[in-house]
XYZ file of C-alpha atoms in Angstrom:
450
model
C 0.086 0.507 0.406
C 1.441 3.564 1.163
C 5.038 3.585 2.601
C 6.176 3.520 6.425
C 4.298 6.152 7.573
C 0.685 5.066 8.769
C 0.183 6.132 12.044
C 1.899 2.863 14.148
C 4.016 2.299 17.150
C 3.893 0.610 20.706
C 5.348 3.331 23.835
C 6.864 6.762 23.554
C 9.678 7.748 23.898
C 11.266 10.524 26.098
C 11.646 13.198 23.434
C 8.073 11.954 21.968
C 6.471 15.073 24.048
C 8.905 17.449 22.907
C 8.528 16.396 19.491
C 4.434 17.377 20.634
C 4.916 20.401 21.925
C 2.659 18.555 25.119
C 3.750 18.257 28.955
C 4.156 15.449 30.274
C 1.627 13.639 31.312
C -0.569 14.094 28.693
C 0.596 11.814 26.462
C -0.993 8.711 28.112
C -4.590 10.241 28.903
C -3.731 12.047 31.982
C -5.883 15.274 32.402
C -4.105 18.783 32.382
C -1.275 19.605 35.723
C -3.232 21.415 38.032
C -6.790 20.691 37.756
C -8.614 21.460 40.654
C -9.755 18.091 42.628
C -14.353 17.309 43.425
C -14.709 19.109 45.977
C -15.938 17.359 49.575
C -19.074 16.335 50.685
C -21.425 17.942 53.383
C -20.729 21.515 54.163
C -17.635 23.688 53.964
C -14.935 23.349 56.627
C -15.874 25.963 59.052
C -12.299 27.944 60.833
C -12.393 27.239 63.763
C -9.629 30.507 65.334
C -12.548 32.704 64.327
C -14.946 32.623 67.483
C -19.185 31.732 67.063
C -21.354 34.363 66.824
C -23.359 34.953 70.416
C -26.636 36.981 68.034
C -29.731 35.573 68.423
C -30.830 34.583 65.377
C -33.711 37.668 64.892
C -30.288 40.235 65.067
C -27.884 37.617 62.610
C -27.896 38.674 59.723
C -30.176 37.200 56.422
C -28.819 34.483 55.172
C -27.129 34.446 51.239
C -29.571 34.682 48.355
C -29.045 31.021 47.283
C -27.218 30.699 44.476
C -28.857 29.993 40.723
C -28.862 26.318 39.915
C -24.871 25.131 37.899
C -26.014 24.487 34.252
C -25.673 20.547 32.501
C -21.743 20.839 31.877
C -21.593 20.494 28.814
C -20.982 17.105 27.398
C -17.623 15.289 26.326
C -17.339 14.631 22.976
C -15.335 10.880 22.406
C -11.705 9.899 21.840
C -12.688 9.653 17.746
C -14.715 12.081 17.985
C -11.626 14.336 18.753
C -9.953 12.724 16.091
C -12.641 13.229 13.743
C -12.852 16.859 14.710
C -8.811 16.967 14.130
C -8.669 15.374 11.385
C -11.176 17.737 9.492
C -9.083 21.063 10.551
C -5.773 19.579 8.721
C -7.780 18.524 5.648
C -7.638 21.756 3.556
C -3.439 21.609 4.510
C -3.321 18.044 3.843
C 0.241 18.571 1.807
C 1.086 21.266 4.460
C 0.510 18.904 7.708
C 1.993 15.841 5.658
C 5.411 17.606 4.237
C 5.962 18.759 8.071
C 5.740 15.361 9.139
C 7.620 14.406 6.861
C 10.330 16.683 8.050
C 10.503 16.580 11.166
C 11.006 11.947 10.602
C 13.325 12.974 8.348
C 15.239 15.565 10.445
C 14.764 13.623 13.279
C 15.598 10.515 12.099
C 17.780 10.577 8.820
C 18.339 6.801 8.552
C 14.604 6.424 8.172
C 14.712 8.265 4.246
C 16.215 4.836 2.790
C 13.150 3.419 3.167
C 11.322 5.725 1.326
C 10.811 6.325 -2.318
C 13.021 9.491 -4.518
C 9.664 10.772 -5.463
C 6.673 11.575 -2.137
C 4.239 13.538 -4.040
C 1.800 9.793 -4.521
C 3.785 8.786 -0.543
C 2.469 12.090 1.100
C -1.654 11.522 -0.428
C -1.656 8.056 0.458
C -0.098 8.642 4.394
C -3.021 10.660 4.478
C -6.232 9.260 3.342
C -4.507 6.394 5.706
C -4.666 8.549 8.893
C -8.328 9.636 7.925
C -9.678 5.757 7.152
C -7.790 5.046 10.718
C -9.445 7.799 12.302
C -13.115 7.370 10.306
C -12.836 3.773 12.246
C -11.757 4.822 15.679
C -14.856 3.432 16.345
C -15.221 0.274 14.243
C -12.466 -2.017 15.870
C -14.168 -5.147 13.480
C -12.982 -2.797 9.925
C -9.906 -0.853 11.370
C -8.628 -4.404 12.275
C -8.825 -5.837 9.337
C -7.782 -3.302 7.458
C -4.917 -2.288 9.679
C -3.744 -6.055 9.631
C -2.746 -6.469 6.114
C -1.259 -2.767 6.449
C 0.481 -4.285 8.614
C 2.109 -7.277 6.541
C 2.326 -5.080 3.535
C 4.255 -2.634 4.748
C 7.064 -5.988 5.818
C 8.030 -5.305 2.077
C 9.775 -1.835 3.004
C 12.161 -2.610 5.427
C 9.517 -1.993 8.596
C 10.823 -2.654 11.791
C 8.695 -2.147 15.384
C 11.667 0.300 16.443
C 10.369 2.292 13.185
C 7.423 3.085 14.836
C 7.981 6.084 17.677
C 9.443 7.456 15.308
C 7.116 8.178 13.572
C 4.513 8.704 15.685
C 6.345 11.646 17.860
C 6.066 13.444 13.769
C 2.624 12.453 13.514
C 1.775 13.539 17.109
C 4.505 17.247 16.293
C 2.234 17.538 12.751
C -0.923 17.409 14.052
C -0.251 19.555 16.956
C 1.374 22.563 14.912
C -1.785 22.668 12.610
C -3.885 22.032 14.196
C -4.786 24.946 16.615
C -8.424 25.121 17.140
C -9.125 21.446 18.199
C -5.675 20.464 19.726
C -5.160 20.329 23.576
C -4.734 17.472 26.329
C -7.846 15.560 25.540
C -7.158 15.556 21.346
C -3.765 14.654 21.764
C -4.785 11.923 24.644
C -7.070 10.642 22.157
C -3.841 10.471 19.082
C -1.586 8.773 21.249
C -3.950 6.090 21.843
C -4.941 5.361 19.323
C -1.861 5.884 17.879
C -1.063 3.312 19.982
C -3.523 0.829 19.741
C -3.216 1.400 15.976
C 0.421 0.553 15.765
C 0.368 -2.568 17.799
C -2.031 -4.576 16.112
C 0.475 -3.117 12.808
C 3.148 -4.973 14.739
C 1.572 -7.718 15.957
C 0.236 -8.448 12.206
C 3.718 -8.685 11.157
C 4.752 -10.164 13.135
C 3.005 -13.641 12.455
C 3.008 -12.840 9.040
C 7.390 -13.011 9.604
C 6.409 -16.867 11.005
C 4.711 -18.310 7.103
C 5.439 -16.010 4.984
C 8.641 -14.091 3.108
C 8.339 -10.218 3.320
C 8.808 -10.536 -0.550
C 8.959 -12.534 -3.115
C 10.989 -12.111 -6.712
C 9.084 -12.395 -10.070
C 10.578 -13.212 -13.398
C 8.663 -12.310 -16.896
C 7.502 -15.176 -18.540
C 5.348 -13.398 -21.096
C 4.837 -10.057 -21.762
C 1.556 -9.477 -24.602
C 0.820 -5.859 -25.805
C -3.169 -6.184 -25.822
C -3.639 -2.744 -27.588
C -1.243 0.353 -27.342
C -1.857 1.019 -23.801
C -2.430 -2.147 -22.297
C -0.401 -5.713 -21.546
C -0.761 -8.676 -20.088
C 2.402 -10.198 -17.950
C 2.829 -12.718 -16.786
C 5.486 -14.223 -14.510
C 6.852 -17.271 -12.455
C 7.190 -16.160 -8.063
C 10.355 -17.488 -6.963
C 8.775 -19.738 -4.433
C 5.324 -20.631 -3.587
C 2.773 -17.286 -3.553
C -0.804 -18.468 -2.363
C -3.229 -16.223 -3.186
C -7.777 -16.355 -3.746
C -9.304 -15.687 -7.538
C -10.285 -11.872 -7.400
C -8.012 -10.478 -4.466
C -4.848 -8.254 -5.377
C -0.740 -7.369 -4.688
C 1.592 -4.917 -4.781
C 5.178 -4.701 -7.159
C 8.483 -3.031 -7.364
C 9.739 -2.614 -10.540
C 13.333 -2.293 -11.023
C 13.490 0.730 -12.550
C 11.800 3.004 -9.656
C 12.916 0.612 -6.684
C 10.415 1.506 -3.053
C 7.392 2.603 -5.139
C 4.711 0.020 -5.467
C 1.202 0.290 -7.362
C -1.830 -2.752 -7.315
C -3.186 -4.708 -9.799
C -5.032 -7.129 -9.301
C -4.310 -11.150 -10.571
C -6.327 -11.231 -13.662
C -6.849 -14.968 -13.501
C -7.786 -17.833 -10.746
C -4.624 -20.172 -8.578
C -2.851 -22.116 -11.517
C -1.072 -24.953 -11.598
C 1.847 -24.264 -12.764
C 1.988 -21.732 -9.733
C 2.012 -18.368 -12.843
C 0.713 -14.696 -12.302
C -0.793 -12.485 -14.906
C -1.701 -8.940 -14.231
C -3.127 -6.663 -16.837
C -1.651 -3.591 -16.925
C -2.634 0.293 -18.476
C 0.224 2.391 -18.666
C -0.754 5.873 -17.787
C 0.141 9.619 -18.025
C 2.733 10.046 -15.122
C 2.387 6.230 -14.351
C 6.242 5.231 -13.486
C 5.242 1.613 -12.306
C 2.554 1.019 -15.164
C 4.618 2.516 -17.890
C 7.239 0.409 -17.667
C 5.427 -2.884 -17.287
C 4.056 -1.576 -20.948
C 6.375 -0.154 -23.077
C 9.733 -1.790 -21.174
C 9.210 -5.048 -19.277
C 10.313 -7.993 -21.740
C 10.508 -11.613 -20.505
C 13.753 -11.931 -18.574
C 13.397 -8.936 -16.242
C 12.814 -9.364 -12.308
C 10.051 -7.755 -10.714
C 9.230 -8.188 -6.893
C 5.844 -9.060 -5.405
C 4.214 -8.031 -2.131
C 1.637 -10.350 0.022
C -2.023 -10.879 -1.557
C -5.099 -9.164 0.055
C -8.412 -8.180 -0.321
C -11.552 -9.288 -0.109
C -13.468 -8.950 -3.287
C -13.456 -13.482 -3.728
C -16.518 -16.060 -3.846
C -18.220 -17.792 -0.446
C -18.108 -21.226 -2.123
C -21.147 -22.597 0.141
C -23.796 -20.309 -1.349
C -25.881 -20.691 -3.663
C -26.229 -16.619 -4.471
C -26.061 -15.580 -7.710
C -22.724 -13.479 -8.652
C -23.512 -9.974 -10.710
C -19.981 -9.044 -11.726
C -19.380 -5.005 -12.760
C -15.617 -4.952 -14.380
C -14.385 -1.462 -16.220
C -11.244 -1.055 -17.707
C -8.395 -3.202 -16.761
C -11.107 -4.078 -13.213
C -11.920 -6.978 -16.074
C -8.942 -8.869 -14.978
C -10.052 -9.922 -11.151
C -13.729 -10.639 -12.480
C -12.045 -13.265 -15.148
C -10.833 -14.673 -12.489
C -13.533 -15.341 -9.647
C -15.373 -16.740 -13.218
C -12.029 -18.527 -13.446
C -13.048 -19.608 -9.561
C -16.241 -20.371 -9.785
C -16.100 -22.555 -12.441
C -13.388 -24.445 -11.368
C -15.150 -25.593 -8.784
C -17.948 -26.974 -10.958
C -21.093 -25.818 -8.577
C -24.104 -24.212 -11.178
C -24.755 -20.334 -10.352
C -25.598 -18.529 -12.251
C -22.932 -15.368 -13.032
C -23.661 -12.385 -14.971
C -20.776 -9.790 -16.087
C -21.045 -6.117 -17.544
C -17.925 -5.077 -19.117
C -17.788 -1.841 -19.141
C -15.476 0.778 -21.042
C -15.760 4.380 -22.469
C -14.860 3.088 -25.781
C -14.733 0.248 -28.342
C -10.870 -0.442 -27.947
C -11.365 -0.396 -24.180
C -12.925 -3.155 -24.750
C -8.836 -5.429 -24.807
C -10.683 -8.183 -23.612
C -13.945 -9.012 -24.315
C -12.799 -11.401 -26.916
C -11.720 -13.752 -23.823
C -14.961 -13.571 -21.777
C -17.435 -14.479 -24.775
C -15.191 -17.414 -25.021
C -15.692 -18.813 -21.551
C -19.451 -17.474 -22.421
C -19.742 -19.999 -24.586
C -17.842 -22.898 -22.192
C -20.277 -22.228 -18.769
C -23.973 -21.249 -19.763
C -24.579 -20.225 -16.577
C -22.567 -17.623 -17.414
C -23.566 -14.582 -19.474
C -21.443 -11.144 -20.443
C -22.404 -8.205 -21.315
C -20.358 -5.248 -23.257
C -21.366 -2.002 -22.603
C -20.102 1.572 -23.474
C -20.748 4.784 -22.332
C -21.384 5.651 -25.723
C -22.321 2.738 -27.405
C -23.918 1.979 -31.013
C -27.028 0.597 -31.794
C -26.532 -3.190 -30.514
C -24.978 -2.776 -28.269
C -25.852 -1.707 -24.047
C -25.199 2.528 -23.883
C -24.925 4.403 -20.666
C -22.447 3.068 -18.421
C -22.631 0.300 -16.223
C -25.217 1.904 -14.110
C -27.570 2.354 -16.127
C -27.007 -0.926 -18.310
C -27.807 -3.184 -14.818
C -30.952 -1.596 -13.996
C -32.053 -2.414 -17.343
C -31.479 -6.130 -16.570
C -32.466 -8.136 -12.908
C -33.309 -8.273 -9.973
C -30.246 -8.312 -8.868
C -31.445 -8.117 -4.862
C -30.306 -12.377 -4.317
C -26.902 -12.233 -6.049
C -23.646 -11.194 -4.525
C -22.391 -8.369 -5.741
C -18.751 -8.102 -7.522
C -16.719 -4.376 -8.222
C -14.196 -4.161 -10.297
C -12.847 -0.710 -12.401
C -11.881 2.790 -12.285
C -12.932 4.820 -8.057
C -15.118 6.647 -10.399
C -17.583 3.722 -11.922
C -17.259 1.757 -7.889
C -18.814 4.838 -6.705
C -21.895 5.095 -8.809
C -22.315 1.792 -9.742
C -22.575 0.669 -5.797
C -25.036 4.019 -5.478
C -26.969 2.581 -8.256
C -26.627 -1.421 -7.207
C -28.111 -0.199 -2.960
C -30.700 1.980 -4.323
C -32.076 -1.368 -6.061
C -32.439 -3.007 -3.160
C -29.101 -4.671 -2.680
C -27.765 -5.089 1.101
C -23.833 -3.288 1.024
C -23.473 -6.935 2.829
C -23.547 -8.909 -0.195
C -21.328 -5.788 -2.251
C -17.840 -6.825 -2.678
C -14.956 -4.229 -3.802
C -11.741 -3.261 -3.564
C -11.169 0.185 -4.713
C -7.449 0.571 -3.732
C -7.104 3.954 -4.157
C -9.948 5.260 -2.001
C -10.058 2.534 0.871
C -8.485 1.499 2.607
C -7.779 0.866 2.935
C -6.412 0.965 0.815
C -5.324 -1.283 2.333
C -2.956 0.966 2.010
């Protein structure tokens, strides 16, 4: 996902409070020093050195009027609410905050610079999204743990070690304290330290467990490179060892031409008996890795693979039909899911809508139509945003409204983030429950698997 910059540290060194501009105990949830304690119950203490009045009651001064009722105390925001308030304050200046974060990190720990790519622009964006995801799901431990477990495993490929996390924590809190003056204070600082400690421990534990059963990365030799269009290639590689994954998942790739720059690609087939892995790669403008894989990679080149990730997999204990929506190279994991269903031999309906802007974007339509001919339970419908007569047009969301009903199907979405968002809204609008919709929008989630 992203380089090792997502929050994560189990405890802090003595320099942490100084980095955040905090005061000693505020780091671990203590209140501000000097806060008055609760008042003792009962009557106030009497100064017994003062003489007691001997005046008759009738001549004593009238008692002071009772104070007005105390106003109800304002509701104290939860730790999660404090996290979200900080994120809302820094969101408009995210670039400035993350730049300051890296400046602190590399100034105080220059050796960590080697763990990061030479160009940091994309990395800064991914860091902010990772923080936003963690803060947003702080009160959803299941979602947060799933996300951070994948993140902790994935960060092994960067060379991240447990001792690196406190340094990241110091820089993170320092950046937030400087750039969120409206929301920052002892309670907010304590909330972030608590969240950071929890986040880091989940990531460290996941990496430690993963180290017992898998390498941090795999070397993989390119054994086939086929151009499907002028900017789309199918790249097939042979890993240097067993690489277990599930159809519908994705991995990260690093090329020898851009060290420490990793990008996400879905597997274009179900696991194969020969152990080969295929990816559909589209060269995008300013895409360092994608352009290298499409226009520079050749047979015999060696790339690196991170661990598999993603939850867009088939539940083979269910008989529900599958509604699969693939846009552009997002057809790759959809093809893998079709192969996976065929391999398990269960006759369950699978409906595929394969979308593209123009006809040449349907570069793998022949493969999908051959699969349809081989499997009577499979239906493949090509969809263009502005298609000619005889093809569905208007985009995938409009096309799926014309067919169905789909409320008993499990839906799978893969493609550009905009297509996933619009399709998700459409599916929910026609009655498919969100728990039956699966997608891995790499740039938007964490999601990403980040």
